[in-house]
CSV table of C-alpha atoms and ligand atoms in Angstrom, one decimal:
chain,number,residue,atom,x,y,z
A,1,MET,CA,53.4,116.8,66.0
A,2,GLU,CA,55.7,119.1,66.3
A,3,LYS,CA,59.6,117.8,67.3
A,4,GLY,CA,60.9,119.3,70.8
A,5,GLU,CA,62.9,122.3,70.5
A,6,SER,CA,66.3,120.8,70.9
A,7,THR,CA,66.1,118.3,68.1
A,8,ARG,CA,64.7,120.8,66.0
A,9,SER,CA,68.3,123.4,66.9
A,10,VAL,CA,70.3,119.9,66.7
A,11,HIS,CA,68.7,118.6,62.7
A,12,ALA,CA,67.8,122.6,61.3
A,13,ALA,CA,68.4,122.9,57.7
A,14,MET,CA,70.9,119.1,58.3
A,15,ASP,CA,70.8,118.5,55.0
A,16,PRO,CA,73.8,116.3,54.0
A,17,GLU,CA,76.0,117.6,51.7
A,18,GLN,CA,75.3,116.3,47.9
A,19,VAL,CA,79.5,115.7,46.6
A,20,THR,CA,80.6,114.2,50.0
A,21,GLY,CA,77.6,113.7,51.9
A,22,SER,CA,79.7,115.5,54.9
A,23,VAL,CA,76.9,115.8,57.5
A,24,GLN,CA,77.6,119.2,58.4
A,25,PRO,CA,77.3,122.4,55.9
A,26,PRO,CA,81.0,122.9,54.3
A,27,ILE,CA,82.8,126.1,53.9
A,28,PHE,CA,82.4,127.3,51.2
A,29,GLN,CA,84.8,130.4,51.1
A,30,THR,CA,84.7,131.7,47.6
A,31,SER,CA,84.0,135.2,46.1
A,32,THR,CA,82.7,133.4,42.9
A,33,TYR,CA,82.0,130.4,40.2
A,34,VAL,CA,82.2,129.0,37.4
A,35,GLN,CA,79.0,129.3,34.5
A,36,GLU,CA,79.7,127.3,31.7
A,37,ASP,CA,78.3,130.0,28.9
A,38,PHE,CA,77.5,133.6,29.7
A,39,SER,CA,74.4,133.1,32.6
A,40,VAL,CA,74.9,129.2,32.3
A,41,HIS,CA,75.8,128.5,36.1
A,42,LYS,CA,73.8,126.3,38.8
A,43,GLY,CA,72.1,129.2,40.6
A,44,TYR,CA,75.5,130.3,41.5
A,45,GLU,CA,76.9,133.8,40.6
A,46,TYR,CA,79.0,135.1,43.0
A,47,ALA,CA,79.3,135.1,46.6
A,48,ARG,CA,77.5,138.7,48.1
A,49,SER,CA,74.5,137.3,46.1
A,50,GLN,CA,75.3,133.5,46.7
A,51,ASN,CA,76.3,131.2,49.9
A,52,PRO,CA,75.5,128.2,50.2
A,53,THR,CA,77.2,128.1,53.9
A,54,ARG,CA,74.9,130.9,54.6
A,55,GLU,CA,71.9,129.8,52.9
A,56,ALA,CA,72.6,126.5,55.7
A,57,LEU,CA,72.3,129.9,58.4
A,58,GLU,CA,68.8,131.1,56.6
A,59,LYS,CA,67.0,128.0,56.5
A,60,ALA,CA,67.9,126.8,60.5
A,61,MET,CA,66.9,130.4,61.1
A,62,ALA,CA,63.7,129.8,59.6
A,63,GLU,CA,63.1,126.5,60.6
A,64,LEU,CA,63.9,127.2,64.2
A,65,GLU,CA,61.2,131.4,64.3
A,66,SER,CA,58.8,129.3,61.8
A,67,PRO,CA,58.5,125.6,62.2
A,68,ASN,CA,54.6,125.2,60.6
A,69,SER,CA,54.9,127.7,58.1
A,70,PRO,CA,56.9,128.3,55.5
A,71,ALA,CA,59.8,131.1,55.9
A,72,THR,CA,62.5,132.6,55.1
A,73,GLY,CA,65.9,133.9,56.5
A,74,ILE,CA,68.3,136.1,55.3
A,75,CYS,CA,71.6,137.3,57.4
A,76,PHE,CA,73.7,139.7,57.8
A,77,SER,CA,77.2,140.4,58.9
A,78,SER,CA,75.6,142.2,62.6
A,79,GLY,CA,72.1,142.6,64.6
A,80,MET,CA,73.0,146.3,63.0
A,81,ALA,CA,72.7,145.6,59.4
A,82,ALA,CA,70.0,143.4,59.9
A,83,ILE,CA,68.0,146.2,61.1
A,84,THR,CA,69.9,148.6,58.5
A,85,ALA,CA,67.8,146.5,55.8
A,86,VAL,CA,64.8,146.4,57.3
A,87,SER,CA,65.2,150.4,58.2
A,88,GLN,CA,65.7,150.8,54.6
A,89,LEU,CA,62.3,149.6,53.6
A,90,LEU,CA,61.6,152.8,54.7
A,91,SER,CA,61.3,156.2,52.7
A,92,SER,CA,61.6,159.4,53.3
A,93,GLY,CA,58.5,161.0,54.9
A,94,ASP,CA,57.7,157.4,57.0
A,95,HIS,CA,57.8,157.2,60.7
A,96,ILE,CA,58.6,155.0,63.2
A,97,ILE,CA,56.6,153.3,66.5
A,98,ALA,CA,59.6,152.1,68.7
A,99,CYS,CA,58.8,150.7,72.5
A,100,ASP,CA,61.1,153.1,74.5
A,101,ASP,CA,63.3,150.4,76.0
A,102,LEU,CA,65.5,149.6,73.2
A,103,TYR,CA,68.5,148.5,71.9
A,104,GLY,CA,70.7,151.7,72.6
A,105,GLY,CA,72.3,151.0,68.6
A,106,THR,CA,69.0,150.4,67.3
A,107,VAL,CA,68.1,153.9,69.6
A,108,ARG,CA,71.5,155.8,67.5
A,109,LEU,CA,70.2,153.8,64.1
A,110,PHE,CA,66.9,155.3,63.8
A,111,ASP,CA,67.6,159.1,65.7
A,112,GLN,CA,71.5,159.8,64.3
A,113,VAL,CA,71.4,158.3,60.5
A,114,LEU,CA,67.5,157.8,60.2
A,115,SER,CA,66.4,161.1,60.9
A,116,ARG,CA,68.5,163.0,58.4
A,117,TYR,CA,66.8,160.8,55.9
A,118,GLY,CA,64.0,161.7,57.0
A,119,ILE,CA,62.4,158.7,58.6
A,120,GLU,CA,61.3,159.7,62.0
A,121,THR,CA,61.0,157.6,65.1
A,122,THR,CA,58.3,157.6,67.9
A,123,TYR,CA,59.1,156.2,71.8
A,124,SER,CA,56.4,155.0,72.9
A,125,LYS,CA,55.9,152.8,76.4
A,126,LEU,CA,53.1,151.4,74.4
A,127,SER,CA,50.5,151.4,77.4
A,128,PRO,CA,47.7,150.1,76.7
A,129,GLY,CA,46.0,153.1,74.6
A,130,ASP,CA,49.6,154.6,73.7
A,131,LEU,CA,49.2,153.4,70.1
A,132,GLU,CA,46.2,155.8,69.8
A,133,LYS,CA,48.4,158.8,70.8
A,134,VAL,CA,50.9,158.2,69.0
A,135,ALA,CA,50.1,157.2,65.9
A,136,GLN,CA,50.5,159.3,63.0
A,137,GLN,CA,49.0,159.7,59.0
A,138,ASN,CA,53.3,158.2,57.7
A,139,THR,CA,53.3,155.9,60.4
A,140,LYS,CA,54.7,152.4,58.5
A,141,VAL,CA,56.7,150.5,61.2
A,142,LEU,CA,56.0,149.4,64.7
A,143,TRP,CA,59.4,148.3,66.2
A,144,LEU,CA,58.5,146.6,69.1
A,145,GLU,CA,61.1,144.4,71.7
A,146,SER,CA,60.1,141.8,74.1
A,147,PRO,CA,61.7,141.1,76.6
A,148,THR,CA,63.3,144.6,76.1
A,149,ASN,CA,67.0,146.0,76.7
A,150,PRO,CA,68.1,146.6,79.4
A,151,LEU,CA,65.1,146.4,82.3
A,152,LEU,CA,63.4,143.8,81.0
A,153,SER,CA,60.2,144.9,80.1
A,154,ILE,CA,57.4,142.8,78.0
A,155,HIS,CA,55.6,143.6,75.5
A,156,ASP,CA,52.6,142.0,74.4
A,157,ILE,CA,53.4,140.5,71.0
A,158,LYS,CA,49.8,139.5,69.8
A,159,LYS,CA,47.1,141.8,70.8
A,160,LEU,CA,50.1,145.2,69.7
A,161,ALA,CA,50.4,143.2,66.3
A,162,SER,CA,47.5,143.0,65.8
A,163,GLN,CA,46.2,146.7,67.2
A,164,ALA,CA,49.3,147.6,64.1
A,165,LYS,CA,48.6,145.7,61.5
A,166,ALA,CA,44.8,146.5,61.3
A,167,ARG,CA,46.2,149.9,60.1
A,168,GLY,CA,48.7,148.6,58.2
A,169,TRP,CA,51.6,148.3,59.7
A,170,ILE,CA,54.9,146.2,59.3
A,171,VAL,CA,55.1,144.5,62.5
A,172,VAL,CA,59.3,144.2,63.3
A,173,VAL,CA,60.2,142.0,66.3
A,174,ASP,CA,64.0,142.2,68.2
A,175,ASN,CA,63.8,138.2,69.1
A,176,THR,CA,67.0,138.8,70.4
A,177,PHE,CA,66.8,138.4,74.2
A,178,ALA,CA,64.3,135.4,74.2
A,179,SER,CA,66.1,133.3,71.2
A,180,PRO,CA,63.2,131.6,69.3
A,181,VAL,CA,63.6,128.4,71.7
A,182,LEU,CA,61.8,131.0,74.2
A,183,GLN,CA,59.5,132.9,71.8
A,184,ARG,CA,58.3,132.5,68.3
A,185,PRO,CA,57.3,136.5,66.9
A,186,LEU,CA,55.7,135.5,63.9
A,187,ASP,CA,53.4,132.9,65.6
A,188,LEU,CA,51.6,136.2,67.6
A,189,GLY,CA,51.2,138.3,64.6
A,190,ALA,CA,54.7,140.3,63.5
A,191,ASP,CA,55.3,140.4,60.0
A,192,ILE,CA,59.1,140.5,60.5
A,193,VAL,CA,61.2,138.7,63.8
A,194,LEU,CA,65.0,139.9,63.7
A,195,HIS,CA,68.0,138.4,65.6
A,196,SER,CA,71.3,139.7,66.7
A,197,THR,CA,73.0,136.3,66.5
A,198,THR,CA,76.0,137.7,68.2
A,199,LYS,CA,73.9,136.4,71.3
A,200,TYR,CA,72.2,133.5,72.3
A,201,ILE,CA,72.4,131.9,68.4
A,202,GLY,CA,75.4,131.6,68.5
A,203,GLY,CA,76.0,131.6,71.6
A,204,HIS,CA,79.9,131.5,71.7
A,205,SER,CA,80.7,134.9,72.0
A,206,ASP,CA,83.6,134.6,68.9
A,207,VAL,CA,81.2,135.8,65.7
A,208,VAL,CA,79.1,138.7,65.3
A,209,GLY,CA,76.4,138.2,62.4
A,210,GLY,CA,72.2,139.0,62.6
A,211,CYS,CA,69.4,137.4,60.6
A,212,VAL,CA,66.0,138.4,59.6
A,213,ILE,CA,63.0,136.0,59.4
A,214,ILE,CA,59.9,136.7,56.9
A,215,ARG,CA,56.9,134.9,56.0
A,216,ASP,CA,55.4,137.2,53.5
A,217,GLU,CA,56.7,136.5,49.8
A,218,GLN,CA,56.4,140.2,49.6
A,219,LEU,CA,58.9,141.5,51.8
A,220,ILE,CA,61.1,138.3,51.4
A,221,GLU,CA,61.5,139.8,48.2
A,222,ARG,CA,62.6,143.2,49.1
A,223,LEU,CA,65.0,142.4,52.4
A,224,LYS,CA,66.5,139.5,49.9
A,225,PHE,CA,67.2,142.3,47.1
A,226,LEU,CA,68.1,144.8,50.2
A,227,GLN,CA,70.7,142.2,51.9
A,228,ASN,CA,72.0,142.3,47.9
A,229,ALA,CA,72.3,145.2,46.6
A,230,ALA,CA,73.5,147.3,49.9
A,231,GLY,CA,75.6,144.1,50.8
A,232,ALA,CA,76.2,143.2,54.3
A,233,ILE,CA,76.5,140.1,54.0
A,234,PRO,CA,78.5,137.9,56.9
A,235,GLY,CA,80.9,135.8,55.4
A,236,PRO,CA,80.9,131.8,55.0
A,237,PHE,CA,83.1,131.6,58.4
A,238,ASP,CA,80.5,133.6,60.5
A,239,CYS,CA,78.0,131.1,58.6
A,240,PHE,CA,79.8,128.1,60.3
A,241,LEU,CA,80.3,129.2,63.4
A,242,THR,CA,76.6,130.4,64.1
A,243,LEU,CA,75.5,127.4,62.6
A,244,ARG,CA,77.3,125.4,64.7
A,245,GLY,CA,76.2,127.5,67.8
A,246,ILE,CA,72.5,127.0,66.7
A,247,ARG,CA,72.8,123.3,67.2
A,248,THR,CA,73.2,123.6,70.7
A,249,LEU,CA,70.8,126.2,71.3
A,250,ALA,CA,67.8,124.4,72.9
A,251,LEU,CA,70.1,123.1,75.2
A,252,ARG,CA,71.8,126.7,76.3
A,253,MET,CA,69.0,127.7,76.4
A,254,GLU,CA,67.4,125.6,79.6
A,255,ARG,CA,70.0,125.5,81.2
A,256,HIS,CA,70.4,129.9,81.1
A,257,CYS,CA,66.6,130.2,82.1
A,258,ASP,CA,67.1,127.5,85.6
A,259,ASN,CA,70.1,129.4,86.2
A,260,ALA,CA,68.3,132.5,85.9
A,261,GLU,CA,65.2,131.5,87.9
A,262,GLU,CA,67.7,130.5,91.0
A,263,ILE,CA,70.0,133.3,91.2
A,264,THR,CA,67.0,135.8,91.0
A,265,GLU,CA,64.6,133.2,93.7
A,266,ARG,CA,67.9,133.8,95.4
A,267,LEU,CA,68.1,137.6,95.4
A,268,THR,CA,65.1,137.7,96.4
A,269,LYS,CA,65.8,137.7,99.6
A,270,ARG,CA,69.1,139.7,99.9
A,271,ALA,CA,68.9,142.9,100.8
A,272,GLU,CA,71.7,144.8,99.2
A,273,VAL,CA,69.1,144.2,95.9
A,274,THR,CA,66.4,146.7,95.5
A,275,ARG,CA,65.3,146.2,92.6
A,276,ILE,CA,65.4,142.8,90.1
A,277,LEU,CA,63.8,142.6,86.5
A,278,TYR,CA,63.2,139.5,85.6
A,279,PRO,CA,59.9,138.0,83.7
A,280,GLY,CA,59.7,135.3,85.5
A,281,LEU,CA,59.3,136.0,89.1
A,282,PRO,CA,55.1,136.7,89.6
A,283,SER,CA,56.3,140.2,90.8
A,284,HIS,CA,57.2,141.7,87.2
A,285,PRO,CA,54.3,144.0,86.0
A,286,ASN,CA,53.7,141.7,82.9
A,287,HIS,CA,55.0,138.3,84.3
A,288,HIS,CA,51.3,136.7,83.1
A,289,VAL,CA,52.6,138.0,79.5
A,290,ALA,CA,55.1,137.0,79.2
A,291,ALA,CA,54.3,133.2,81.1
A,292,SER,CA,51.5,133.3,77.9
A,293,GLN,CA,54.0,134.2,74.9
A,294,MET,CA,57.5,132.7,76.1
A,295,ARG,CA,57.8,128.9,76.7
A,296,ARG,CA,60.5,130.0,79.3
A,297,PHE,CA,61.9,134.0,81.0
A,298,GLY,CA,65.8,133.3,79.8
A,299,GLY,CA,68.9,134.3,80.7
A,300,MET,CA,68.4,138.4,81.6
A,301,ILE,CA,68.3,139.8,84.8
A,302,SER,CA,68.7,143.3,85.5
A,303,ILE,CA,69.4,144.4,89.5
A,304,GLU,CA,69.2,147.3,91.0
A,305,LEU,CA,71.9,147.5,94.9
A,306,GLU,CA,71.3,149.8,97.4
A,307,GLY,CA,74.5,151.3,97.0
A,308,GLY,CA,73.7,153.3,93.9
A,309,GLU,CA,76.0,153.4,91.1
A,310,MET,CA,79.7,153.1,93.5
A,311,ALA,CA,78.0,149.9,95.0
A,312,ALA,CA,77.6,148.8,91.5
A,313,ARG,CA,80.8,149.0,90.8
A,314,LYS,CA,82.6,147.6,93.4
A,315,PHE,CA,80.0,144.9,92.9
A,316,ALA,CA,81.1,144.4,88.5
A,317,ALA,CA,85.2,144.9,90.1
A,318,ALA,CA,84.2,141.7,93.1
A,319,LEU,CA,82.7,140.0,90.5
A,320,LYS,CA,85.1,136.8,89.7
A,321,LEU,CA,82.9,134.5,87.2
A,322,PHE,CA,81.1,137.4,86.0
A,323,LEU,CA,83.0,138.7,83.4
A,324,THR,CA,82.3,143.1,82.6
A,325,ALA,CA,81.5,143.4,79.3
A,326,GLU,CA,79.6,144.7,76.3
A,327,SER,CA,77.2,141.9,75.0
A,328,LEU,CA,75.3,138.9,76.1
A,329,GLY,CA,73.9,135.2,75.5
A,330,GLY,CA,76.8,133.7,75.5
A,331,VAL,CA,78.1,130.5,77.4
A,332,GLU,CA,79.7,132.5,80.1
A,333,SER,CA,78.5,135.0,81.9
A,334,LEU,CA,78.6,138.7,81.8
A,335,ILE,CA,78.2,141.6,83.3
A,336,ASN,CA,77.4,145.0,82.1
A,337,HIS,CA,76.7,148.4,83.4
A,338,PRO,CA,74.3,149.7,81.0
A,339,TRP,CA,74.3,153.9,81.8
A,340,THR,CA,77.7,153.6,80.8
A,341,MET,CA,78.3,151.0,78.6
A,342,THR,CA,75.5,149.9,75.8
A,343,HIS,CA,73.0,152.2,76.6
A,344,ALA,CA,75.6,155.7,76.6
A,345,ALA,CA,74.6,156.1,73.0
A,346,ILE,CA,71.4,157.3,74.0
A,347,PRO,CA,70.4,160.6,75.7
A,348,GLU,CA,70.5,160.7,79.6
A,349,GLN,CA,66.7,162.1,79.4
A,350,GLN,CA,65.6,159.8,77.1
A,351,ARG,CA,67.4,156.8,79.1
A,352,ARG,CA,65.9,157.9,82.4
A,353,ASP,CA,62.6,158.4,80.9
A,354,ALA,CA,62.3,154.5,79.9
A,355,GLY,CA,62.8,153.8,83.6
A,356,MET,CA,67.1,153.7,83.7
A,357,THR,CA,69.4,154.2,86.1
A,358,PRO,CA,73.5,155.0,86.6
A,359,GLY,CA,72.7,152.1,89.4
A,360,LEU,CA,71.4,149.6,87.3
A,361,VAL,CA,73.5,146.7,86.6
A,362,ARG,CA,72.3,143.5,83.8
A,363,LEU,CA,73.7,140.0,84.7
A,364,SER,CA,73.8,137.9,81.2
A,365,VAL,CA,73.4,134.4,82.8
A,366,GLY,CA,75.6,131.7,81.5
A,367,ILE,CA,76.0,128.4,81.4
A,368,GLU,CA,78.2,127.7,84.8
A,369,ASP,CA,77.1,125.4,87.9
A,370,VAL,CA,74.8,127.5,89.4
A,371,GLU,CA,76.4,127.3,93.0
A,372,ASP,CA,79.7,128.9,91.7
A,373,LEU,CA,77.7,131.7,89.8
A,374,TRP,CA,75.7,132.2,93.1
A,375,ASN,CA,79.4,132.1,95.7
A,376,ASP,CA,80.8,134.4,92.9
A,377,ILE,CA,77.5,137.1,93.5
A,378,VAL,CA,77.5,136.9,96.9
A,379,GLN,CA,80.9,137.5,97.8
A,380,ALA,CA,81.2,140.8,95.2
A,381,LEU,CA,77.7,141.8,97.3
A,382,GLN,CA,79.0,141.7,100.0
A,383,ILE,CA,82.0,143.9,99.1
A,384,SER,CA,79.8,146.0,97.3
A,385,SER,CA,77.9,147.1,100.6
A,386,GLN,CA,81.3,147.3,102.4
B,1,PLP,C1,73.5,143.4,70.3
B,1,PLP,C2,72.1,143.6,69.5
B,1,PLP,C3,71.3,144.3,68.7
B,1,PLP,C4,72.7,144.5,67.7
B,1,PLP,O1,73.6,143.4,67.1
B,1,PLP,P1,74.8,143.6,66.7
B,1,PLP,O2,75.1,142.1,66.1
B,1,PLP,O3,75.7,144.0,67.7
B,1,PLP,O4,75.4,144.6,65.5
B,1,PLP,C5,70.2,144.3,68.3
B,1,PLP,N1,69.0,144.2,69.1
B,1,PLP,C6,69.0,143.7,70.4
B,1,PLP,C7,69.0,143.1,71.4
B,1,PLP,C8,71.1,143.6,70.5
B,1,PLP,O5,70.9,142.7,72.3
C-alpha cells in the first residue's frame, strides 16, 4: 500500500550514508574525485557530472512524484535552468503549444530566447477544441501549468495529455504551484514534470533550484546529457537545503491549504473584494477538475479589490504579516502584484488577453496562525477601501 504523504516526505531517499551511518546525506563539497588509475573510479569523476548530495535530492524528488513507478529526478540550479534544459530537447523549426497563463520567466524564455533559435510558441486557453486549432505539423511539445500563475486556472491534465500524446507530442507539466503532495502529473499522463524547487519544495525562501522528473528512459538519457552538457547544476549546499525542506513538505502543504481555504471562505463575504481566484472554491469554473486531479487546492490565492490598482497598492502597503515580494511557497506569507512584478516581462496585450488586470494581487498564504493572517487582511482591507 502506498504510504502517506508525510511518511514519504520524511523518508524520501533516506539511505544512511555508508561510511559513518549519517542519517541525512552529507554535503559533498568537492569539485572532483580521486581515481585509482586512469578512468578507474567509484563512479564519481567530476562534480558537474556527479555529486552524491545532488543524487539524494534527485532520488527524493523522483520518489515524491512517482511513488509507484520507477522515475528519475534531474536537478538544476534554478527552475528556469530546468525549463531551459527541457527546451533544449527541441531543435530549430520546432513548435511549442503552451497554456496562455504561464510563469512570466517561462514566457520570456520562449519569446525572447527560443524564438532566436527558430523555436516558435503558440499560447492558448486550451478550452475544448482549441488544441486542434493551434496544432501544427511541427508541434513537438504541449506545455502546461495547473494551477496557473497568477490566475489559478485549472487545466485537465489527463485529458490534454492523452490528446497531445495521441499526436506524438511531449507533455510537460510545471507542477510548482501544486507540489507533488497535492498533484502527480506523471500519473495523469505527463512525460516530464518540472519544479521550481525554490518554492514549496525548498519551502523556506532560502534557496533557488529546479528539478525535472521523468519515467521515459529515452527522455531521461537526453535530459541527463543536457544537465551535464549545458551544466546548470545546483551546488551541494543548495541540494542539502532543498532536501531539508522536503522533510516537512507534506506537513507544510496541509497547513498552506488549511489557511488558504479558511481565508478564501472568509474573503467571499467581504464587499471590498470583487474577484477571488482559488481552485478550492465551488464557484471556480474548473473546481470539479481540480477536485479530481489534486488532493487539495494549495496555498495560492489571487484577488481583485473593488478599488482596482490604487486599492491593491494600499492593501499591500497596509499588510504587516504578508510581505511584498516575488516568489511563493515559503513558510511566510507574501503578496505580489503580478502586473508590475512577476509578470511585467510579458507584453501588456498578452497579459490582458490572459485575463490579468492591474488590480490583481496574488497571495502566497504561509503557515502562520490563520487568525493572525486574517486580522492582518481585515485591517489592510479597511485601509485600502478608504
Ligand atoms: C518561480 C517559478 C519558475 C522559475 O523558477 P526559478 O527557480 O525562479 O528559476 C517556473 N515556474 C513557476 C510556476 C514558478 O513559480
